[in-house]
mmCIF file with all atom_site columns, C-alpha atoms in Angstrom:
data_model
loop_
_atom_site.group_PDB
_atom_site.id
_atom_site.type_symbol
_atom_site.label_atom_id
_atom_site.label_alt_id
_atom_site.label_comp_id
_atom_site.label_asym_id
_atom_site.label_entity_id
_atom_site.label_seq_id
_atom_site.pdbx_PDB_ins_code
_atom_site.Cartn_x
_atom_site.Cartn_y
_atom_site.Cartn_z
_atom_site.occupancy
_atom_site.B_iso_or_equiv
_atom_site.pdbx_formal_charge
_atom_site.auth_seq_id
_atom_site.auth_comp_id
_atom_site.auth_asym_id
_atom_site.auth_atom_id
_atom_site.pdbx_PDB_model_num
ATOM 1   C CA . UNK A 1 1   ? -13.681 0.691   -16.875 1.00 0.00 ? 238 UNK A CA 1
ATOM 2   C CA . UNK A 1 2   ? -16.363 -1.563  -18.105 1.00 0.00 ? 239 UNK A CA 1
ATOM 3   C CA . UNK A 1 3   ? -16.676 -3.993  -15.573 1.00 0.00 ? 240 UNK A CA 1
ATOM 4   C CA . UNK A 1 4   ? -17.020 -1.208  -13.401 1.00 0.00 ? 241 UNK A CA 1
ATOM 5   C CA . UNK A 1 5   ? -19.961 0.774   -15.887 1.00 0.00 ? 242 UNK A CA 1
ATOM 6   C CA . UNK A 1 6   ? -21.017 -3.022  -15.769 1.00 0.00 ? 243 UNK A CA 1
ATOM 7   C CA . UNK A 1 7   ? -21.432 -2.947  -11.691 1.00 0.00 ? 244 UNK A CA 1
ATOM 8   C CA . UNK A 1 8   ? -23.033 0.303   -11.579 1.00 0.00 ? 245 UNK A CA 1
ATOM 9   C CA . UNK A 1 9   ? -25.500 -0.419  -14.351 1.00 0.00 ? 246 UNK A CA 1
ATOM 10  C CA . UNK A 1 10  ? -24.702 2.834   -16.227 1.00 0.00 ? 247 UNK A CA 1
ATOM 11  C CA . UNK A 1 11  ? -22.003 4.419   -18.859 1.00 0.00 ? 248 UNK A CA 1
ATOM 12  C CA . UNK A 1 12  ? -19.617 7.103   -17.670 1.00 0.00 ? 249 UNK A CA 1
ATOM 13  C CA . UNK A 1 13  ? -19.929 10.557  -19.622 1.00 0.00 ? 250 UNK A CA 1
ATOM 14  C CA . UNK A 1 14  ? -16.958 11.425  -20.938 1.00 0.00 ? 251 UNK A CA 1
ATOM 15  C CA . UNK A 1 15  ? -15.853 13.957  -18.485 1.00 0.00 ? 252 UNK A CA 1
ATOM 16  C CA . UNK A 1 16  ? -16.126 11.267  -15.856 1.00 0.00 ? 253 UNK A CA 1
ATOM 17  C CA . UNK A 1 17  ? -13.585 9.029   -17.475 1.00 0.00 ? 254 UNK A CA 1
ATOM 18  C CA . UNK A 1 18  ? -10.325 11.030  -16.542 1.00 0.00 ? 255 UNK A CA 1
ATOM 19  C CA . UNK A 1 19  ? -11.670 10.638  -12.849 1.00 0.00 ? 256 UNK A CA 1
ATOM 20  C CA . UNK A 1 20  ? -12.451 6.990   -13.116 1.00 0.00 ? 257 UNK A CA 1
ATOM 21  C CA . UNK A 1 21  ? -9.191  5.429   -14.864 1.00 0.00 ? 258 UNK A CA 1
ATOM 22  C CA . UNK A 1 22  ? -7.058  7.619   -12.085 1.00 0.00 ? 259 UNK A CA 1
ATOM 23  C CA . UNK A 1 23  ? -9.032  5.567   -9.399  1.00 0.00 ? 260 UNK A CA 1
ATOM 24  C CA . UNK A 1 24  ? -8.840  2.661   -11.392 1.00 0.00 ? 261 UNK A CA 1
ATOM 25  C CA . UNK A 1 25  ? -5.062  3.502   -11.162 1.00 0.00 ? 262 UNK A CA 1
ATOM 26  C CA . UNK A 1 26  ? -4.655  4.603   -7.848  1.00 0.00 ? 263 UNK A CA 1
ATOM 27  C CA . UNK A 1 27  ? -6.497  1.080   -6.510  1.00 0.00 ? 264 UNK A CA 1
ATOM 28  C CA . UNK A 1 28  ? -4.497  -1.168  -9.002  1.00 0.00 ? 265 UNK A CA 1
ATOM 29  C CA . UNK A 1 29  ? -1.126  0.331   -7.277  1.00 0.00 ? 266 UNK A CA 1
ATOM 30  C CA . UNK A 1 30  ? -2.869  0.157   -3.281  1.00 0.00 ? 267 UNK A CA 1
ATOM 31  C CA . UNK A 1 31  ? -3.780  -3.589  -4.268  1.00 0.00 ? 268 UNK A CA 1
ATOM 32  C CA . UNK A 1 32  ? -0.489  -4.534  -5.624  1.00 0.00 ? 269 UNK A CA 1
ATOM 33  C CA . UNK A 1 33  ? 1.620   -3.238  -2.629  1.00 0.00 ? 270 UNK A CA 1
ATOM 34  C CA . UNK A 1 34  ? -1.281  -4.875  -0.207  1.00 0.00 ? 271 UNK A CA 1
ATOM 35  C CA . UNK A 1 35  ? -0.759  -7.974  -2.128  1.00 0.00 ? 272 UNK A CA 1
ATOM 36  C CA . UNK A 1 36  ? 3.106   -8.253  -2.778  1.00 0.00 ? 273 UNK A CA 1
ATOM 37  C CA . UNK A 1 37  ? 4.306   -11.029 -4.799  1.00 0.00 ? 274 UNK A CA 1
ATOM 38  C CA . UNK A 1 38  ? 1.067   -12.710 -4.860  1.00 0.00 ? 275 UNK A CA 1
ATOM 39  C CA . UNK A 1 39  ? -0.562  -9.774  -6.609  1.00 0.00 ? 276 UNK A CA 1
ATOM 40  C CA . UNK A 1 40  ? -2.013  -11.247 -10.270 1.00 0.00 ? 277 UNK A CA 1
ATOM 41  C CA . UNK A 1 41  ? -4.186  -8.725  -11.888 1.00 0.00 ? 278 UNK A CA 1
ATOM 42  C CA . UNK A 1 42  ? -6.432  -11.390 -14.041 1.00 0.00 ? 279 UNK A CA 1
ATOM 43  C CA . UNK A 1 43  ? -7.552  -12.811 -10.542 1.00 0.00 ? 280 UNK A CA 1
ATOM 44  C CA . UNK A 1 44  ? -11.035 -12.896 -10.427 1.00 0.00 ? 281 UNK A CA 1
ATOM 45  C CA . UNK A 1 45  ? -11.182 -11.934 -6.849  1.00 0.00 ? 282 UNK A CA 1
ATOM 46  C CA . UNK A 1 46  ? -8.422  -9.034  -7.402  1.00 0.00 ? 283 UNK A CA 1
ATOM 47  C CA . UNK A 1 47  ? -10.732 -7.896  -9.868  1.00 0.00 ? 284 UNK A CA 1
ATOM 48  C CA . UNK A 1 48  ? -13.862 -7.370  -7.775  1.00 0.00 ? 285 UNK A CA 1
ATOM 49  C CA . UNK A 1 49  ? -11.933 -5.899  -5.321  1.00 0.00 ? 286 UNK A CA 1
ATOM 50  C CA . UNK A 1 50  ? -10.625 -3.436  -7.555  1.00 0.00 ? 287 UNK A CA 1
ATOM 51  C CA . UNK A 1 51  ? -14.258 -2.768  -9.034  1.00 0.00 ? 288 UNK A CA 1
ATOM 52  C CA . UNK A 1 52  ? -16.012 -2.131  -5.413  1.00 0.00 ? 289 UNK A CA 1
ATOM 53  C CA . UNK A 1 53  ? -13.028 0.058   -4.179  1.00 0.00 ? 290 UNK A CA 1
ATOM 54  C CA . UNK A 1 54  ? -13.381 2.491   -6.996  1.00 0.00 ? 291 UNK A CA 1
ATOM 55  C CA . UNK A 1 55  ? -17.115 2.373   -6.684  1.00 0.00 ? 292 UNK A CA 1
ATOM 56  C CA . UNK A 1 56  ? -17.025 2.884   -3.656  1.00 0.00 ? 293 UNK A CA 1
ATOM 57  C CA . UNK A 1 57  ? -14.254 6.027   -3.678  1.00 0.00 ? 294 UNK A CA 1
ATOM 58  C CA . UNK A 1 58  ? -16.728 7.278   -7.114  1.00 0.00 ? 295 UNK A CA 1
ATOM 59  C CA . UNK A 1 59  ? -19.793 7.478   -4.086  1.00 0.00 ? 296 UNK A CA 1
ATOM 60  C CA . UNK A 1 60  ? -17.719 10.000  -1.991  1.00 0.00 ? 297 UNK A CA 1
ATOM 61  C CA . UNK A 1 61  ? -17.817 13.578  -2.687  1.00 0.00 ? 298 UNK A CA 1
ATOM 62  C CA . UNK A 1 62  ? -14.077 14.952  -1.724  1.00 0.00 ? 299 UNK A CA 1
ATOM 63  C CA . UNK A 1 63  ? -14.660 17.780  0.930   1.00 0.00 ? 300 UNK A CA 1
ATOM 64  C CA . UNK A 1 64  ? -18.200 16.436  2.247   1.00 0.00 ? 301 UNK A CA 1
ATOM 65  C CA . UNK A 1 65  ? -19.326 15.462  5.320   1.00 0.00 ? 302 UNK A CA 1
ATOM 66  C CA . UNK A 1 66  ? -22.629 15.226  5.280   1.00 0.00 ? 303 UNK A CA 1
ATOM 67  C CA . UNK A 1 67  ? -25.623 16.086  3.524   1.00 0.00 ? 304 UNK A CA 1
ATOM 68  C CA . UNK A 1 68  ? -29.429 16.211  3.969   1.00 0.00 ? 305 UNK A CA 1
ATOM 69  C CA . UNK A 1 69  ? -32.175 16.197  2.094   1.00 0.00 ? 306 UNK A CA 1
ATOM 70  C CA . UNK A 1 70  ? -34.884 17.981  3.583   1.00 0.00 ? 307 UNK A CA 1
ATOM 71  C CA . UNK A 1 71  ? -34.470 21.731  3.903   1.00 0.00 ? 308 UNK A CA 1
ATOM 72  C CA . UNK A 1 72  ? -31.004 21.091  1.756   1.00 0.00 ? 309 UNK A CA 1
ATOM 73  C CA . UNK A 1 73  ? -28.105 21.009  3.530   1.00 0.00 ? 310 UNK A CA 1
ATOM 74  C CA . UNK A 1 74  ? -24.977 20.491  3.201   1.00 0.00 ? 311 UNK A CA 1
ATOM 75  C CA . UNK A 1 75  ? -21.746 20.092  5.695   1.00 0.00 ? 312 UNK A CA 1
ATOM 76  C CA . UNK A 1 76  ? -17.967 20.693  4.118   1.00 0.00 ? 313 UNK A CA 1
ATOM 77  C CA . UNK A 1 77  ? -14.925 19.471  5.893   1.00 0.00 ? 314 UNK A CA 1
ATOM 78  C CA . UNK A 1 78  ? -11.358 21.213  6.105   1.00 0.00 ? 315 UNK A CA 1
ATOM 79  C CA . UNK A 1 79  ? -10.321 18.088  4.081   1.00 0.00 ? 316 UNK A CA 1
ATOM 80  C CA . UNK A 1 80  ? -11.072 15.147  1.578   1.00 0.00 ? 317 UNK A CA 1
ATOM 81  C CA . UNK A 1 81  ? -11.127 11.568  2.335   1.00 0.00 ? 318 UNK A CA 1
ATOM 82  C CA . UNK A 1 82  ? -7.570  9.737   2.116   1.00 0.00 ? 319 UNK A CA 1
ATOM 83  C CA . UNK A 1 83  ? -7.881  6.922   -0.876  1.00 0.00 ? 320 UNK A CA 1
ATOM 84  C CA . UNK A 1 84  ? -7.235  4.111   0.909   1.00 0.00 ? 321 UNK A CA 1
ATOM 85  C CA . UNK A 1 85  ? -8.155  0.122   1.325   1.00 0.00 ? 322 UNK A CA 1
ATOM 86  C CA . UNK A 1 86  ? -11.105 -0.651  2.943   1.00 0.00 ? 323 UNK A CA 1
ATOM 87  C CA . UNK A 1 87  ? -11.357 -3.077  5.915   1.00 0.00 ? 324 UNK A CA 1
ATOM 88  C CA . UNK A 1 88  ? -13.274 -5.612  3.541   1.00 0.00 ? 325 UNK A CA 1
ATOM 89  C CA . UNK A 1 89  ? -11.029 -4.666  0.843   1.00 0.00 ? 326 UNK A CA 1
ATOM 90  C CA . UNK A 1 90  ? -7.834  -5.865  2.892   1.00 0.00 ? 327 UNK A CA 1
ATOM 91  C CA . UNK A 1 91  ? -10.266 -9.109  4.206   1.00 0.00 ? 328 UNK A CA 1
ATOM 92  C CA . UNK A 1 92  ? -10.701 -9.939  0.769   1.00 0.00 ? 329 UNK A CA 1
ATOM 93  C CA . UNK A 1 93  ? -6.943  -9.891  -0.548  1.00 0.00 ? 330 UNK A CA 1
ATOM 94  C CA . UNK A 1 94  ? -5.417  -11.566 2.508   1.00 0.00 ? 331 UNK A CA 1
ATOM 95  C CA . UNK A 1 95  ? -5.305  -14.780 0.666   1.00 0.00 ? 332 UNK A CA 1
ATOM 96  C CA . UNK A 1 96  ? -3.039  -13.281 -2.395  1.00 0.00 ? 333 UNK A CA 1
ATOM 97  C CA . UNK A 1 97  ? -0.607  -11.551 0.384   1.00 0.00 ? 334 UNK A CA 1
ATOM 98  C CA . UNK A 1 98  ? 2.710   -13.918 0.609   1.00 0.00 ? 335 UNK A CA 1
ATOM 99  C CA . UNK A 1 99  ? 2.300   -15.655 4.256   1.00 0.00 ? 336 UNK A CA 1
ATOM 100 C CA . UNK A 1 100 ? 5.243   -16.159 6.160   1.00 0.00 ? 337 UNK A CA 1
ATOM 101 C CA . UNK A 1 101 ? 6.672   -19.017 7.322   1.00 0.00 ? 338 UNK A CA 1
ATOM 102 C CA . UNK A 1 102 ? 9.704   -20.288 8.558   1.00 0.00 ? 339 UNK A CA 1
ATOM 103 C CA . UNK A 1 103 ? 11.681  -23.664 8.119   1.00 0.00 ? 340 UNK A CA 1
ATOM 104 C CA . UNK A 1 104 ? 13.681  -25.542 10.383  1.00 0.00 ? 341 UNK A CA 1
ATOM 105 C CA . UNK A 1 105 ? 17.215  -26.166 10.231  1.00 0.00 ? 342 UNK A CA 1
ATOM 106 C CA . UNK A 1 106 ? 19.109  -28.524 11.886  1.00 0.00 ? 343 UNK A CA 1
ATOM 107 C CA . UNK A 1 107 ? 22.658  -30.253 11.889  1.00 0.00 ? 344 UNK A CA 1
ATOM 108 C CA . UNK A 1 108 ? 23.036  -33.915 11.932  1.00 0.00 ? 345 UNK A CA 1
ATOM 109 C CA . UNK A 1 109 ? 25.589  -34.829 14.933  1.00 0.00 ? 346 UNK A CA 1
ATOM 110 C CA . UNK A 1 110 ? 28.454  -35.617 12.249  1.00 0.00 ? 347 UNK A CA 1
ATOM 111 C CA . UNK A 1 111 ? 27.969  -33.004 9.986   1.00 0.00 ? 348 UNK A CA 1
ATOM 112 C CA . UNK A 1 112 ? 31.145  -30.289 10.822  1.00 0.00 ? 349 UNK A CA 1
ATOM 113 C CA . UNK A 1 113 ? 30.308  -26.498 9.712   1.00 0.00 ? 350 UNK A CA 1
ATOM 114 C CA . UNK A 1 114 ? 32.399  -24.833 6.939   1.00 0.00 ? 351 UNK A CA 1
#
């Protein structure tokens, strides 16, 4: 949670901190799957991935759709965002996913199968 109070340049109030760890949560566990077997939380890269997604789900209000300033208003939607990875998000972790690859197997003329 610091790193993130850290990128935002201000300290969460305490009723805020329920909210954020549950991100923090929710992104950890959409990262990992993303990521597979390559998934290492200390990575510095997984890290400020992690740190702009929940940022970045923190700046959405669930239910809005728009808002404007002058003259106040204010547009709800039937429905919240979905919590998902963002296209830079995914960009990012490509290199931690496991790539696939394939080998080549062959038999040697005298070799007999068993």
């Amino acid at each position: 949670m610091t790193d993130i109070e850290v990128r935002i340049g201000r300290t969460f109030e305490d009723a805020e901190k329920p909210r954020v760890e549950a991100f923090i949560q929710d992104a950890s566990a959409l990262i990992a799957d993303y990521c597979g077997s390559g998934y290492r939380e200390g990575a510095p890269g997984i890290r400020a991935v992690l740190c702009s997604e929940v940022i970045r789900w923190l700046a959405v209000q669930p239910g809005i759709v728009s808002e404007r300033v002058g003259d106040i208003e204010v547009q709800f939607g039937s429905t919240s965002s979905i919590q998902q990875l963002s296209p830079a998000a995914r960009a990012s972790l490509k290199r931690y996913r496991r790539k696939l690859a394939s080998i080549s197997l062959y038999r040697g003329p005298d070799e007999v199968l068993q």
